[in-house]
mmCIF file of C-alpha atoms and ligand atoms in Angstrom:
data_model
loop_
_atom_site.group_PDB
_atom_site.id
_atom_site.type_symbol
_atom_site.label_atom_id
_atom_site.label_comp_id
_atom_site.label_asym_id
_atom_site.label_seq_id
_atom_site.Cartn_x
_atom_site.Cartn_y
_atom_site.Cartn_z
ATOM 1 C CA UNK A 1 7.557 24.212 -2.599
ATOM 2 C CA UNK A 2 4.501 22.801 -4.862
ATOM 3 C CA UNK A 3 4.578 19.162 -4.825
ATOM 4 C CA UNK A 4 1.595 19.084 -7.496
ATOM 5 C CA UNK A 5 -0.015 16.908 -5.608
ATOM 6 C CA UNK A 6 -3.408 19.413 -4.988
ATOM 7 C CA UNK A 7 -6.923 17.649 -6.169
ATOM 8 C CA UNK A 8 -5.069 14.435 -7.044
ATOM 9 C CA UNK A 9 -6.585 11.161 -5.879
ATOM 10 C CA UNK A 10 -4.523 8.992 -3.471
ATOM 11 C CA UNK A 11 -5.811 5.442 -2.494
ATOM 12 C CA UNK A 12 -3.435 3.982 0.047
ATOM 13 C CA UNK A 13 -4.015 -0.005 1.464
ATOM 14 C CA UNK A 14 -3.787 -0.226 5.269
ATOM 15 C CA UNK A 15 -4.285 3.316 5.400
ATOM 16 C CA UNK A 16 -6.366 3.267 9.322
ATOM 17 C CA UNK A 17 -3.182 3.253 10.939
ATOM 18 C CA UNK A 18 0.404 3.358 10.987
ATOM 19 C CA UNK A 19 2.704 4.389 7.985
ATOM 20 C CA UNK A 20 -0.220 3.937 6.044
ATOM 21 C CA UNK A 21 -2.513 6.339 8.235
ATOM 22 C CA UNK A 22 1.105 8.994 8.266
ATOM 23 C CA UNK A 23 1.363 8.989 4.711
ATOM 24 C CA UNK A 24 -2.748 9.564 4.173
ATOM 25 C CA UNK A 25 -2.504 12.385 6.451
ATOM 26 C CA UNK A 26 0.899 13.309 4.376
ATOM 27 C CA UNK A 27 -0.954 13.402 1.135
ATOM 28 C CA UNK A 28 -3.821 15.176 1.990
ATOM 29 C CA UNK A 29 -1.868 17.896 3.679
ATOM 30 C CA UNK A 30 -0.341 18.921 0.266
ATOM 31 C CA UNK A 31 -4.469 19.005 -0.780
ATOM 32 C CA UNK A 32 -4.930 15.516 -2.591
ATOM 33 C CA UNK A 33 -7.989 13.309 -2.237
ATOM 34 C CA UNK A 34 -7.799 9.917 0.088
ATOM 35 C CA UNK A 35 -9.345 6.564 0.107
ATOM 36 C CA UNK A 36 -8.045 4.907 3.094
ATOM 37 C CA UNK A 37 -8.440 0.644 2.620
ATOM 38 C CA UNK A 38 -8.458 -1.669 5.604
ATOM 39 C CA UNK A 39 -10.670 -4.768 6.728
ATOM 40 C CA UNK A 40 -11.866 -3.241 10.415
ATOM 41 C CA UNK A 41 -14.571 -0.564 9.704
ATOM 42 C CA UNK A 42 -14.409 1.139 13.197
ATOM 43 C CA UNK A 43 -10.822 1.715 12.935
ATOM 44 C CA UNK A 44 -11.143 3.070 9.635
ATOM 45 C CA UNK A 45 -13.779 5.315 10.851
ATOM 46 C CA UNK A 46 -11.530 6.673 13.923
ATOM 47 C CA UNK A 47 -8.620 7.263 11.430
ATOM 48 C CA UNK A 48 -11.178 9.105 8.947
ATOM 49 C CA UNK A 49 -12.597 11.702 11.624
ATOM 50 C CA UNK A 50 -9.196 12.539 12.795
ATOM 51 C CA UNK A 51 -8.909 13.804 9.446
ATOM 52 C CA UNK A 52 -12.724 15.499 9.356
ATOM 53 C CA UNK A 53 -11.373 18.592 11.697
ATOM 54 C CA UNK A 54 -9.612 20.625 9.027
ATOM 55 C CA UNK A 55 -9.352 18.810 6.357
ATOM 56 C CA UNK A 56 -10.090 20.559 3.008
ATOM 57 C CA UNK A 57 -9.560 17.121 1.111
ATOM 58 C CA UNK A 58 -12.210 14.259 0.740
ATOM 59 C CA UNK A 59 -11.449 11.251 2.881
ATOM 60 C CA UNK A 60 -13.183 7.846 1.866
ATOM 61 C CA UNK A 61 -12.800 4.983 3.503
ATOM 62 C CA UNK A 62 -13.474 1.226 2.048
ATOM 63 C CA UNK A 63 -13.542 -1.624 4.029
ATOM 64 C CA UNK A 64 -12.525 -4.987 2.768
ATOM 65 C CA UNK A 65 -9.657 -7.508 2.481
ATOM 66 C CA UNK A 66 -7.268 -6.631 -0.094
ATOM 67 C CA UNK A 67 -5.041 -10.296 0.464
ATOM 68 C CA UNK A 68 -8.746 -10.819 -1.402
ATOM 69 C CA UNK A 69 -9.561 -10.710 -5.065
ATOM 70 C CA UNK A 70 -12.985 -10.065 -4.004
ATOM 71 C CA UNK A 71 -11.466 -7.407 -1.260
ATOM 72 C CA UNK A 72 -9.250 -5.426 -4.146
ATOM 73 C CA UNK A 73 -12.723 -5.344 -6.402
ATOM 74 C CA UNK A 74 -14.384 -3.792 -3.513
ATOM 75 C CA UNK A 75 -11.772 -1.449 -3.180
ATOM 76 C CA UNK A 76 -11.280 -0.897 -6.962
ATOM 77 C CA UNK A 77 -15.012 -0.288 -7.498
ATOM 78 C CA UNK A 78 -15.350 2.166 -4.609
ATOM 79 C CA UNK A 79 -12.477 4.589 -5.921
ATOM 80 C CA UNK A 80 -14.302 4.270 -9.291
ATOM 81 C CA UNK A 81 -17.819 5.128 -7.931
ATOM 82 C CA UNK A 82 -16.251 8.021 -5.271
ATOM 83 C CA UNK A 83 -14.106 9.912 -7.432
ATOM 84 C CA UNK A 84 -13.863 8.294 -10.733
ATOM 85 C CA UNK A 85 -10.460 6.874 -10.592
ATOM 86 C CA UNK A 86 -7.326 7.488 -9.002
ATOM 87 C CA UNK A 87 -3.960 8.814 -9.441
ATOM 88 C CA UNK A 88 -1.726 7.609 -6.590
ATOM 89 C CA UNK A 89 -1.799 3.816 -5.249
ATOM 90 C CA UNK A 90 -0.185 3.442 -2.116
ATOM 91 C CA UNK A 91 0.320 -0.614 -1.410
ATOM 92 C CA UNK A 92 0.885 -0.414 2.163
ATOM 93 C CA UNK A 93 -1.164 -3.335 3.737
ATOM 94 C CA UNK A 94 0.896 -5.797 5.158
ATOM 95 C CA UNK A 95 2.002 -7.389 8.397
ATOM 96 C CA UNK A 96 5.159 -9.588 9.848
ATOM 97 C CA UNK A 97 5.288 -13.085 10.366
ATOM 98 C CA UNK A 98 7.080 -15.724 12.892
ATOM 99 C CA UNK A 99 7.499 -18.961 12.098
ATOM 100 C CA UNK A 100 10.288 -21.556 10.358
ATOM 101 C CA UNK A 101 10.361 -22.953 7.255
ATOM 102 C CA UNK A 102 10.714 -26.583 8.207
ATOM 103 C CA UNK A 103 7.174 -25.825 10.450
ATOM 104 C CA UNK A 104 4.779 -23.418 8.419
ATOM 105 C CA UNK A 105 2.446 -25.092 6.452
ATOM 106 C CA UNK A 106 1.472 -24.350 2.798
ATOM 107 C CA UNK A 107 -1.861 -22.019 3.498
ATOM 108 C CA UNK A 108 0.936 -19.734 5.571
ATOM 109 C CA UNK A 109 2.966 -18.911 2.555
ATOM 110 C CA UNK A 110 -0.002 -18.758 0.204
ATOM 111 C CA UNK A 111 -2.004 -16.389 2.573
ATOM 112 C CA UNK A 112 1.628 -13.766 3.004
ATOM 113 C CA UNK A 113 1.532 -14.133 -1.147
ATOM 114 C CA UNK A 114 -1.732 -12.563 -1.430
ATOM 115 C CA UNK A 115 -1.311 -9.847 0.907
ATOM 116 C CA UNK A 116 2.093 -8.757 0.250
ATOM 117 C CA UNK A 117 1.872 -9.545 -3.709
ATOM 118 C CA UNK A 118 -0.708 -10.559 -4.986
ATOM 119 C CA UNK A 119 -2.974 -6.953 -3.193
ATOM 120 C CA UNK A 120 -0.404 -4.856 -5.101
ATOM 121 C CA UNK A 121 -0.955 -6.406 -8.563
ATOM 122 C CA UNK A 122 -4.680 -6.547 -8.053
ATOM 123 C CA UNK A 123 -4.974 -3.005 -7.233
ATOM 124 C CA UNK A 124 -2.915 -2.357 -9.697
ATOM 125 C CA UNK A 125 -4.555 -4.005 -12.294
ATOM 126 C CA UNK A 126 -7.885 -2.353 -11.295
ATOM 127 C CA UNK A 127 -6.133 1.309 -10.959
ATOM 128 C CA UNK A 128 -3.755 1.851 -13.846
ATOM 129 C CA UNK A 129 -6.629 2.116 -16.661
ATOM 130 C CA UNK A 130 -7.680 4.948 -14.071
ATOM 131 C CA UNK A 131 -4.472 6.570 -13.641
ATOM 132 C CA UNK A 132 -3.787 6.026 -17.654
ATOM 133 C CA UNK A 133 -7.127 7.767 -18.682
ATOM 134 C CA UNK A 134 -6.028 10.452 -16.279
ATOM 135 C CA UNK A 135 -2.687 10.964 -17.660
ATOM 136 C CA UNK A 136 -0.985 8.936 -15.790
ATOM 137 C CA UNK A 137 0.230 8.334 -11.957
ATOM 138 C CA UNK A 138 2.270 7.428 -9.217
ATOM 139 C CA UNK A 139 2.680 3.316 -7.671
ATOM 140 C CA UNK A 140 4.475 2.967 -4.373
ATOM 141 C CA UNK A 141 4.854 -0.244 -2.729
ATOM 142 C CA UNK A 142 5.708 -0.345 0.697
ATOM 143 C CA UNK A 143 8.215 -2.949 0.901
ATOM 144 C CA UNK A 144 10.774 -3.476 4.208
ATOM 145 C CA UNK A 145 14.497 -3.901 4.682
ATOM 146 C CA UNK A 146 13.984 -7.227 5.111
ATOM 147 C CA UNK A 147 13.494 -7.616 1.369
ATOM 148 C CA UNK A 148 17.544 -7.399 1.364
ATOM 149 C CA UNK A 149 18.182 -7.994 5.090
ATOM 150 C CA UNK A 150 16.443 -10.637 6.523
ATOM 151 C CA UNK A 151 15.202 -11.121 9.958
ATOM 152 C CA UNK A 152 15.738 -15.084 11.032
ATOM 153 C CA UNK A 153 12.255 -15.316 12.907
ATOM 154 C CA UNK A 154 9.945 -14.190 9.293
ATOM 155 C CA UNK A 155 11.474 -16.096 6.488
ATOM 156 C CA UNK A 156 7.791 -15.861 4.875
ATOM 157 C CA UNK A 157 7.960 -11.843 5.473
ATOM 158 C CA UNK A 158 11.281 -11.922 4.045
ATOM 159 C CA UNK A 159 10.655 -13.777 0.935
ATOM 160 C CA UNK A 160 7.119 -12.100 0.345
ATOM 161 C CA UNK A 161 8.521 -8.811 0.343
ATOM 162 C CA UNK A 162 11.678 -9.279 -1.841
ATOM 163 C CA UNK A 163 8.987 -10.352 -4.349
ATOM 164 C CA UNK A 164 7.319 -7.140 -3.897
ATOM 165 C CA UNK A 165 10.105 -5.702 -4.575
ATOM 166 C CA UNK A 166 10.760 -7.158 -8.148
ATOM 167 C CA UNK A 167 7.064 -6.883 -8.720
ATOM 168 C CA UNK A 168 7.405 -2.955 -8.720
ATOM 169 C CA UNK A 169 10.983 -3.075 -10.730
ATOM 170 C CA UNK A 170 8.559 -4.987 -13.389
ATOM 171 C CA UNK A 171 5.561 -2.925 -12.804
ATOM 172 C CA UNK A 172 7.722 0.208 -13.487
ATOM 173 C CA UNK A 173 8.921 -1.082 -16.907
ATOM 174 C CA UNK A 174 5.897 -1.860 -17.732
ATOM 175 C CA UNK A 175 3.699 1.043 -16.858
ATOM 176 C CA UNK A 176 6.111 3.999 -17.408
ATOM 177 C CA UNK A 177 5.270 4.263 -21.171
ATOM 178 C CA UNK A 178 1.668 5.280 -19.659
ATOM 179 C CA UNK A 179 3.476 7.960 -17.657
ATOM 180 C CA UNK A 180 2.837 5.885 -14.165
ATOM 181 C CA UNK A 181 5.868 6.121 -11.998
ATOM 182 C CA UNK A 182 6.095 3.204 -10.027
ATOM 183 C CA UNK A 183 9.144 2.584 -6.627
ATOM 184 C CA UNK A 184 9.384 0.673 -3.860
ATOM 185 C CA UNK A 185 10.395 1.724 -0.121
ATOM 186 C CA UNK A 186 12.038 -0.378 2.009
ATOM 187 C CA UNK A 187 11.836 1.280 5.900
ATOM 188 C CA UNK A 188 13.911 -0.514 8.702
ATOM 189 C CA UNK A 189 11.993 0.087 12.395
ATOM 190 C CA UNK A 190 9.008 2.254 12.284
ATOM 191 C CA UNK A 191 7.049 2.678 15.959
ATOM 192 C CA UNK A 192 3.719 2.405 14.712
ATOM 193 C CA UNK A 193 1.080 0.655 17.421
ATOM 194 C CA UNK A 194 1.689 -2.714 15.937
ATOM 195 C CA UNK A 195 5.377 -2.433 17.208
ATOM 196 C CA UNK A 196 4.554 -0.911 20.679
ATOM 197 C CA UNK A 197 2.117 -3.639 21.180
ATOM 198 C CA UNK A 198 4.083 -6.307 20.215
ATOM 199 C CA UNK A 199 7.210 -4.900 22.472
ATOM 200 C CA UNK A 200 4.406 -5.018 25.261
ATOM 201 C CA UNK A 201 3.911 -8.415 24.722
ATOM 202 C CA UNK A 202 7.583 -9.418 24.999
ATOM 203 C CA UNK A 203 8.332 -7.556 28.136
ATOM 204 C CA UNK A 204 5.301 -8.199 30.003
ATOM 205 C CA UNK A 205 6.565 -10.893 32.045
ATOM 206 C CA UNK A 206 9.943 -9.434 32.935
ATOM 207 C CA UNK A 207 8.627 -5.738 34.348
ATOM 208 C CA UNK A 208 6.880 -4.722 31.338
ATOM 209 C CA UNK A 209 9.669 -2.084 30.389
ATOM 210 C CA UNK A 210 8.890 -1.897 26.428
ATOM 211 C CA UNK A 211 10.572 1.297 26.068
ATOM 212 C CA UNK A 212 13.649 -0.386 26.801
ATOM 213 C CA UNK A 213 13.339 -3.219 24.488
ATOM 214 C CA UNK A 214 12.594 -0.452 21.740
ATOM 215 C CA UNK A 215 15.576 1.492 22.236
ATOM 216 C CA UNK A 216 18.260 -1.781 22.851
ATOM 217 C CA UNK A 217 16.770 -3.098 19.753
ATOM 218 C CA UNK A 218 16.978 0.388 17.661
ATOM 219 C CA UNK A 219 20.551 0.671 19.479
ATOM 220 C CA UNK A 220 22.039 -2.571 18.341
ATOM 221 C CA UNK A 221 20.692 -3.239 14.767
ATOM 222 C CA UNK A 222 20.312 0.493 13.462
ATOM 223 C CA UNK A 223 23.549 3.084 13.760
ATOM 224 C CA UNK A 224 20.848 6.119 14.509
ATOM 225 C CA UNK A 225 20.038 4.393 17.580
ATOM 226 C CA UNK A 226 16.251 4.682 17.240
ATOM 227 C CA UNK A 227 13.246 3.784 15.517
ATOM 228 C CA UNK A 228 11.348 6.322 13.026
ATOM 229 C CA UNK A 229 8.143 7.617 13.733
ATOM 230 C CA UNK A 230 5.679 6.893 10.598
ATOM 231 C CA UNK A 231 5.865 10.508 9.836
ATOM 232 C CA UNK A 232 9.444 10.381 8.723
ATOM 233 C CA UNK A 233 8.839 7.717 6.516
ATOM 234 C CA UNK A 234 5.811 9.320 4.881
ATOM 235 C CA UNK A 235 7.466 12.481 4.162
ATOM 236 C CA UNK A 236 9.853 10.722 1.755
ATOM 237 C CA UNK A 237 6.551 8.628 0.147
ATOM 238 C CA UNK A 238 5.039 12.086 -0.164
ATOM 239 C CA UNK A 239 8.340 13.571 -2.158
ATOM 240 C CA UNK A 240 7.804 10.255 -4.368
ATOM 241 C CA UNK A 241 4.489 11.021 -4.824
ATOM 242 C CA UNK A 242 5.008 14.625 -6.098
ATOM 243 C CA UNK A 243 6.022 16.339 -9.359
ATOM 244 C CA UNK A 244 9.135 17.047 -7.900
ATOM 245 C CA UNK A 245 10.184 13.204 -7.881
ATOM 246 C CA UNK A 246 9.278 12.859 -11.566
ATOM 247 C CA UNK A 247 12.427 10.901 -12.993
ATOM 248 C CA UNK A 248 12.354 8.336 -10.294
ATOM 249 C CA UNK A 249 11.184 4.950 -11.682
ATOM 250 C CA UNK A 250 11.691 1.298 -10.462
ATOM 251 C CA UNK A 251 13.812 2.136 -7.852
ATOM 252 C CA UNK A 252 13.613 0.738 -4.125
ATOM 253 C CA UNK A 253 14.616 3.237 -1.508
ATOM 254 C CA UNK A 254 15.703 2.175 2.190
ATOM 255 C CA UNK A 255 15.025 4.030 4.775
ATOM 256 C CA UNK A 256 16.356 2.685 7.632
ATOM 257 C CA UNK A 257 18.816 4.925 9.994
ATOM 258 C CA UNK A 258 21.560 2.952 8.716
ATOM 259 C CA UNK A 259 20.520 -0.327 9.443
ATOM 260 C CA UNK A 260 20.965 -2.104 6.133
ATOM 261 C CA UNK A 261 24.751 -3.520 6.323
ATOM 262 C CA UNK A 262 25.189 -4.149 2.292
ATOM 263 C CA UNK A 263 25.834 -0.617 -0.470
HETATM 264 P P1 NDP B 301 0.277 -1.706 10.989
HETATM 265 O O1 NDP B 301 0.108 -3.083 11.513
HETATM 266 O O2 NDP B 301 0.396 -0.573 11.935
HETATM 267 O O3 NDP B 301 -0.911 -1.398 9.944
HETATM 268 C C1 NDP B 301 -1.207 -2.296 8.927
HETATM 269 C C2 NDP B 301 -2.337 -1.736 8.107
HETATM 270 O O4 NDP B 301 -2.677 -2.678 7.095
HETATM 271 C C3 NDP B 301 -3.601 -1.528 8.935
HETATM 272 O O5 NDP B 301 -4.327 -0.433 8.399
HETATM 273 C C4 NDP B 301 -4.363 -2.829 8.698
HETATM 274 O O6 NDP B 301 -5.744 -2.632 8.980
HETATM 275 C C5 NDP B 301 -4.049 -3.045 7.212
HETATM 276 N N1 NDP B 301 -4.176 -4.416 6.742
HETATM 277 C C6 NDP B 301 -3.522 -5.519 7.191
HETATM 278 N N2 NDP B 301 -3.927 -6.603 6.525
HETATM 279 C C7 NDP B 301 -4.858 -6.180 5.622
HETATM 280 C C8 NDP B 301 -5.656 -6.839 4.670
HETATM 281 N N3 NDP B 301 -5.584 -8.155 4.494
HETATM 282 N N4 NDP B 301 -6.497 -6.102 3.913
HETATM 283 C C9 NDP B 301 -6.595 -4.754 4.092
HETATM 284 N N5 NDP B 301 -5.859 -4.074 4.983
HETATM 285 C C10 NDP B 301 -5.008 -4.796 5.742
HETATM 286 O O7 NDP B 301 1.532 -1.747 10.002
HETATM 287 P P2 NDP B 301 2.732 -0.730 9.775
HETATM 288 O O8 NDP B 301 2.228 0.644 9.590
HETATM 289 O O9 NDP B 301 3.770 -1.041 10.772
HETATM 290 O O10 NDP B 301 3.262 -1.302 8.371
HETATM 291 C C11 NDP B 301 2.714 -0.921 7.142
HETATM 292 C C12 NDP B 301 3.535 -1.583 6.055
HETATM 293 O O11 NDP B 301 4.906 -1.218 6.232
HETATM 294 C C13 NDP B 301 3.481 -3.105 6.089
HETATM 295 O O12 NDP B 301 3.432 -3.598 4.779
HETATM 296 C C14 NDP B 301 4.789 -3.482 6.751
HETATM 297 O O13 NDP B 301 5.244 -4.735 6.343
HETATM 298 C C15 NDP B 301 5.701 -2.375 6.253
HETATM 299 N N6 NDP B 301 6.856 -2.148 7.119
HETATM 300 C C16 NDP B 301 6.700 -1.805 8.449
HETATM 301 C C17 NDP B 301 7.802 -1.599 9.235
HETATM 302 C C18 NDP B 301 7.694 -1.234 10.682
HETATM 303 O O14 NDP B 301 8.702 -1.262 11.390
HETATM 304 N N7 NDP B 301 6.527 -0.861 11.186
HETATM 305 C C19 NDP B 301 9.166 -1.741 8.702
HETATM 306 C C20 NDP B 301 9.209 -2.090 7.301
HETATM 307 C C21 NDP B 301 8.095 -2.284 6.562
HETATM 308 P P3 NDP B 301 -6.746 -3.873 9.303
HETATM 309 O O15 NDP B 301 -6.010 -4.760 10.287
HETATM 310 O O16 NDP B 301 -7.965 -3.235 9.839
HETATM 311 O O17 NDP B 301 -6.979 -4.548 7.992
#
């Protein structure tokens, strides 16, 4: 099937790992460009020679701080200097939080604002000119479940991302009339290293069986039973991504195994 994706230009933030990395490595297998954004240069560089073997695509890498202006201007300018613009933006970056709202402070909500919002309508501002002189483009903005389901432990996760949400039903209204196709995608458990380390962490001092705190958790908050890998969720940002997905707009899709308990 051709996605129509060949010689397009795909700039996706936390791209040096993770869903990010899966859905870089997604894109570029159907022959579009990359620019892979993250803050720590040597795992960008790891991420961008596991893609140097075969790869017939060009894979830049830019590293800076999109929760940032300054970090989205670095980015911005770099995809202008590379390749002259982009087509695809892929806001990705992001991370979960722990804490209460009676206990986190003020600098705690503000920092989760600019990452999770605020990175997404920088980039975006920067981009769609870009993707508008080129005829337009795709915007997906890599949301969570817990937009809609919240987790008790990350209310700041929680609320961040259900703005993210509404940001891209907004963004879509506004851009489409430029021919920029903008979604969101809310995943439920993904194993990327972040998880496995952090499931380390929490079994560490009772036998260090993380394996088993993965699976009871999959087992008794998703009906599949499991966690996806990253490449299951990057197939279905790659679809979005592709002609074939071209009367989507200002949707948010879960993909989750079952795990979100509302229709
Ligand atoms: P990872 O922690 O594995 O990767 C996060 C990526 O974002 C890394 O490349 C990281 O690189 C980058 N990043 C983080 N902060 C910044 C920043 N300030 N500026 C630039 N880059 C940044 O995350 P996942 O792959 O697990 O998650 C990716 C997205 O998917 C996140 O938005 C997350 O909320 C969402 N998600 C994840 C789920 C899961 O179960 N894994 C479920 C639902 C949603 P570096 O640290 O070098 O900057």
């Amino acid at each position: 099937m051709d996605m129509g994706l060949q010689n397009k230009v795909a700039v996706i933030t936390g791209g040096s790992v993770g869903i990010g990395l899966a859905v870089a490595k997604g894109l570029a297998a159907e022959g579009s460009h990359i620019v892979l954004v993250a803050r720590d240069a040597g795992r960008l560089e790891a991420a961008r020679s596991e893609f140097a073997a075969g790869a017939k695509v060009k894979v830049a890498t830019v590293a800076c701080d999109v929760a940032t202006a300054e970090g989205c201007a670095i980015a911005i300018a770099a995809v202008q200097k590379e390749f002259g613009g982009a087509d695809i933006l892929i806001n990705n970056a992001g991370t979960g939080s722990n804490e209460t709202i009676m206990e986190a402070p003020d600098s705690k909500w503000q920092y989760y604002w600019d990452l999770h919002v605020m990175a997404a309508t920088r980039m975006a501002r920067g981009l769609v000119p870009m993707m508008k002189h080129r005829g337009g483009g795709v915007i997906l903005n890599n949301s969570s479940i817990c937009a809609s389901q919240p987790l008790w432990y990350e209310p700041i996760y929680n609320v961040t991302k259900a703005a993210l949400v509404m940001l891209s039903k907004t963004m879509a209204t506004e851009f489409i009339k430029d021919g920029i196709r903008v979604n969101a995608i809310n995943p439920g458990f993904v194993l990327t290293p972040d998880w496995i380390k952090t499931a380390k962490q929490l079994t560490a001092d009772s036998g260090g069986d993380w394996q088993g705190y993965i699976d009871q958790l999959a087992k008794e908050n998703a009906p599949i039973g499991r966690f996806s890998s990253p490449e299951e969720i990057a197939n279905f940002f790659v679809f979005l991504c592709s002609a074939r997905a071209s009367y989507s707009v200002g949707s948010t899709y879960f993909i989750d195994g079952g795990m979100l308990k509302t229709i």
